[in-house]
């Protein structure tokens, strides 16, 4: 548990999260890599839930390491929420375009190991998925926990952060991570690399959009929770810049 009613799951490489919305049921925030479906039921059972307690899947963006289980869950009838600007990317991961080639980053131990893990976890053969509900900037999502959406383009066109105000947490997807792309060790909050971002300058500019987020606990797609609050996370990202 990372906060009351909020759990972090996944692997050392990729996070996905469960939020308990009380009597409304559970929301999944991000859906890991495709083969993470093998851990889904086990994780839910460990938390005292079952798959049928899930009410919604919310995707911070359309990359395959965040959409992996969403195809299967969508086919089981769960609404899958995603910003429309990432819909094509989620439907066809081959469309992904980054500012620089990821190849140039593979000699970094953590990035190379991450890519190997992603491939082994089905990144190249994702299940077909179609998001069914659009995330809308500034809107409250009708899903357990009722998060507020802020559109933060840059990492992808449709990247969003999701603030669950009652839980005091904000999911930042891949706008910020807390792991070094070089060593894989814990690191201060920073933007993803140019080998992962579509437009790093735009991602940097999107940090300004976090000014209104009040939650203190920052939960990234990759790396450990950041307890230092949003302003410090943003300051760290600006200081470190983009590699
Ligand atoms: Zn991403
Ligand atoms: Zn990611």
Coordinates of C-alpha atoms and ligand atoms in Angstrom, one line a residue:
X1 CA 0.0 0.0 0.0
X2 CA 1.4 3.4 -0.9
X3 CA -1.5 5.4 0.6
X4 CA -4.8 4.5 2.2
X5 CA -6.8 2.6 -0.5
X6 CA -4.0 2.8 -3.1
X7 CA -1.6 0.0 -4.0
X8 CA 1.4 -0.2 -6.3
X9 CA 1.8 -3.4 -8.3
X10 CA 3.8 -4.6 -11.3
X11 CA 7.6 -5.3 -11.5
X12 CA 10.8 -3.4 -10.8
X13 CA 10.4 -2.0 -14.3
X14 CA 6.8 -1.0 -14.7
X15 CA 4.1 0.1 -12.2
X16 CA 0.4 -0.3 -12.3
X17 CA -1.9 0.7 -9.5
X18 CA -5.1 -0.2 -7.8
X19 CA -7.3 2.5 -6.2
X20 CA -10.2 1.5 -3.9
X21 CA -13.1 3.9 -4.4
X22 CA -15.1 2.5 -1.5
X23 CA -18.6 1.3 -2.4
X24 CA -18.0 2.3 -6.0
X25 CA -15.4 -0.5 -6.4
X26 CA -11.9 -0.4 -7.8
X27 CA -10.1 1.6 -10.5
X28 CA -7.0 0.3 -12.2
X29 CA -4.5 3.1 -13.1
X30 CA -2.4 1.9 -16.0
X31 CA -2.3 -1.7 -17.1
X32 CA 1.3 -2.7 -17.3
X33 CA 2.8 -4.9 -20.1
X34 CA 0.6 -7.5 -21.9
X35 CA 1.8 -10.5 -20.0
X36 CA 1.2 -8.8 -16.7
X37 CA -2.3 -10.4 -17.0
X38 CA -0.6 -13.4 -15.4
X39 CA -0.1 -11.4 -12.1
X40 CA -3.4 -9.5 -12.1
X41 CA -5.6 -12.0 -10.3
X42 CA -2.9 -12.9 -7.8
X43 CA -2.3 -9.3 -6.9
X44 CA -6.0 -8.6 -6.5
X45 CA -6.4 -11.7 -4.3
X46 CA -3.5 -10.6 -2.1
X47 CA -5.4 -7.3 -1.6
X48 CA -8.6 -9.1 -0.8
X49 CA -10.4 -8.4 -4.1
X50 CA -11.4 -10.1 -7.2
X51 CA -11.4 -9.1 -10.9
X52 CA -15.1 -8.5 -10.7
X53 CA -14.5 -5.7 -8.2
X54 CA -12.8 -3.7 -11.0
X55 CA -15.0 -0.9 -12.4
X56 CA -12.7 1.0 -14.7
X57 CA -9.2 1.1 -16.3
X58 CA -7.6 4.5 -16.5
X59 CA -4.6 4.9 -18.8
X60 CA -2.2 7.8 -18.3
X61 CA -1.1 7.4 -21.9
X62 CA -1.0 5.0 -24.8
X63 CA 2.4 3.3 -24.5
X64 CA 2.3 -0.5 -24.5
X65 CA 4.0 -0.7 -21.1
X66 CA 0.9 1.1 -19.7
X67 CA -1.9 -0.4 -21.8
X68 CA -0.9 -4.1 -21.7
X69 CA -3.8 -5.7 -19.8
X70 CA -6.4 -3.2 -21.0
X71 CA -7.3 -5.2 -24.1
X72 CA -8.3 -8.2 -22.1
X73 CA -10.1 -6.2 -19.4
X74 CA -11.9 -4.2 -22.1
X75 CA -13.1 -7.3 -23.7
X76 CA -14.5 -8.4 -20.3
X77 CA -16.6 -5.3 -20.3
X78 CA -14.6 -2.8 -18.3
X79 CA -14.5 0.8 -19.6
X80 CA -11.0 1.8 -20.7
X81 CA -10.3 5.5 -20.3
X82 CA -7.6 7.2 -22.4
X83 CA -7.0 10.7 -23.9
X84 CA -8.2 10.6 -27.6
X85 CA -4.8 11.9 -28.8
X86 CA -3.3 8.6 -27.8
X87 CA -6.0 6.3 -29.1
X88 CA -4.2 5.4 -32.4
X89 CA -1.0 4.8 -30.5
X90 CA -2.7 2.4 -28.2
X91 CA -4.4 0.6 -31.0
X92 CA -1.2 0.3 -33.0
X93 CA 2.1 0.6 -30.9
X94 CA 4.1 0.5 -34.1
X95 CA 3.0 4.1 -34.6
X96 CA 5.1 5.2 -31.7
X97 CA 7.5 8.0 -32.6
X98 CA 10.2 9.4 -30.3
X99 CA 12.3 12.4 -30.4
X100 CA 15.5 10.4 -30.7
X101 CA 15.9 6.7 -31.6
X102 CA 15.7 4.5 -28.5
X103 CA 18.6 2.5 -30.0
X104 CA 21.1 5.1 -28.9
X105 CA 20.0 4.5 -25.3
X106 CA 20.2 0.7 -25.2
X107 CA 23.8 0.8 -24.0
X108 CA 22.6 2.3 -20.7
X109 CA 22.2 -0.8 -18.5
X110 CA 18.8 0.1 -17.1
X111 CA 17.3 1.1 -20.5
X112 CA 18.7 -2.1 -22.2
X113 CA 17.3 -4.3 -19.4
X114 CA 14.0 -2.5 -19.5
X115 CA 13.6 -3.1 -23.2
X116 CA 14.6 -6.8 -22.8
X117 CA 11.9 -7.1 -20.0
X118 CA 9.3 -5.3 -22.2
X119 CA 9.9 -7.6 -25.1
X120 CA 9.8 -10.7 -22.8
X121 CA 6.5 -9.4 -21.4
X122 CA 4.8 -9.2 -24.8
X123 CA 5.5 -5.6 -25.8
X124 CA 5.8 -6.6 -29.5
X125 CA 2.6 -8.6 -29.5
X126 CA 0.0 -6.6 -27.5
X127 CA -3.6 -7.8 -27.5
X128 CA -5.9 -5.6 -29.6
X129 CA -7.4 -2.9 -27.5
X130 CA -9.7 -0.1 -28.0
X131 CA -10.2 2.6 -25.4
X132 CA -13.9 3.2 -24.9
X133 CA -14.0 6.5 -22.9
X134 CA -12.2 9.7 -23.6
X135 CA -10.2 11.4 -20.8
X136 CA -11.0 15.1 -20.9
X137 CA -8.7 17.8 -19.6
X138 CA -10.1 19.4 -16.5
X139 CA -12.9 16.9 -16.1
X140 CA -13.6 14.6 -13.2
X141 CA -13.6 10.9 -14.4
X142 CA -16.7 8.9 -13.5
X143 CA -14.8 6.0 -12.1
X144 CA -14.1 4.9 -8.5
X145 CA -12.0 7.6 -6.8
X146 CA -13.2 10.2 -9.2
X147 CA -9.9 11.6 -10.3
X148 CA -9.4 15.0 -12.0
X149 CA -7.7 14.9 -15.4
X150 CA -4.9 17.2 -16.5
X151 CA -3.6 16.9 -20.0
X152 CA 0.2 17.0 -20.1
X153 CA 1.3 16.4 -23.7
X154 CA 5.0 15.8 -24.5
X155 CA 5.9 12.2 -23.5
X156 CA 3.0 11.3 -25.8
X157 CA 0.4 13.6 -27.4
X158 CA -2.3 12.3 -25.1
X159 CA -0.4 12.0 -21.8
X160 CA -2.5 12.9 -18.7
X161 CA -2.0 13.0 -15.0
X162 CA -4.8 11.8 -12.7
X163 CA -5.3 13.4 -9.3
X164 CA -7.3 11.4 -6.8
X165 CA -8.0 14.3 -4.4
X166 CA -9.7 12.2 -1.7
X167 CA -6.8 9.8 -1.7
X168 CA -4.2 12.6 -1.8
X169 CA -2.3 11.0 -4.7
X170 CA -1.5 12.0 -8.3
X171 CA -0.6 9.5 -11.0
X172 CA 1.9 11.2 -13.4
X173 CA 2.4 8.3 -15.9
X174 CA 5.6 8.9 -17.8
X175 CA 5.6 12.7 -17.5
X176 CA 7.9 12.1 -14.5
X177 CA 9.8 9.0 -13.4
X178 CA 11.8 8.4 -10.2
X179 CA 14.3 5.9 -11.6
X180 CA 17.6 6.6 -13.4
X181 CA 17.5 5.5 -17.1
X182 CA 21.2 4.7 -16.7
X183 CA 21.5 2.7 -13.5
X184 CA 18.0 1.7 -12.8
X185 CA 18.4 3.0 -9.3
X186 CA 16.1 5.3 -7.4
X187 CA 16.5 8.9 -8.6
X188 CA 15.0 12.3 -8.1
X189 CA 11.9 13.0 -10.2
X190 CA 12.8 13.7 -13.8
X191 CA 11.4 13.7 -17.3
X192 CA 11.8 10.5 -19.5
X193 CA 14.6 10.5 -22.0
X194 CA 14.4 11.8 -25.5
X195 CA 14.5 8.2 -26.7
X196 CA 11.2 7.7 -24.9
X197 CA 9.5 11.2 -25.3
X198 CA 7.8 12.3 -28.4
X199 CA 8.5 16.0 -27.7
X200 CA 10.7 16.7 -24.6
X201 CA 10.3 20.5 -24.9
X202 CA 6.6 20.1 -24.8
X203 CA 6.8 17.7 -21.8
X204 CA 9.0 20.3 -20.0
X205 CA 6.4 23.0 -20.7
X206 CA 3.6 20.7 -19.5
X207 CA 5.1 20.6 -16.0
X208 CA 3.6 24.1 -15.6
X209 CA 0.2 22.4 -15.8
X210 CA 0.8 20.6 -12.5
X211 CA 0.6 24.0 -10.6
X212 CA -2.9 23.3 -9.5
X213 CA -2.3 19.7 -8.3
X214 CA -2.5 19.6 -4.5
X215 CA -1.7 15.9 -3.9
X216 CA 1.5 15.3 -2.0
X217 CA 2.2 11.8 -3.1
X218 CA 3.4 11.5 -6.7
X219 CA 3.1 8.1 -8.3
X220 CA 5.0 7.5 -11.5
X221 CA 4.8 4.9 -14.1
X222 CA 8.4 3.9 -13.4
X223 CA 10.1 4.1 -10.1
X224 CA 9.1 4.5 -6.4
X225 CA 6.5 6.9 -5.0
X226 CA 7.7 10.5 -4.4
X227 CA 6.6 11.8 -1.1
X228 CA 8.0 15.3 -1.5
X229 CA 5.0 16.9 -3.2
X230 CA 4.4 18.2 -6.7
X231 CA 6.4 21.5 -6.5
X232 CA 9.6 19.7 -5.5
X233 CA 9.1 17.0 -8.1
X234 CA 8.6 19.7 -10.8
X235 CA 11.7 21.6 -9.6
X236 CA 13.7 18.4 -9.7
X237 CA 12.6 17.7 -13.3
X238 CA 13.5 21.2 -14.5
X239 CA 16.9 21.0 -12.8
X240 CA 17.8 17.7 -14.2
X241 CA 16.4 18.4 -17.7
X242 CA 16.1 15.8 -20.4
X243 CA 18.7 13.3 -21.5
Ligands
LIG1 ZN1 5.5 6.0 -21.9
LIG2 ZN1 6.2 3.8 -19.4

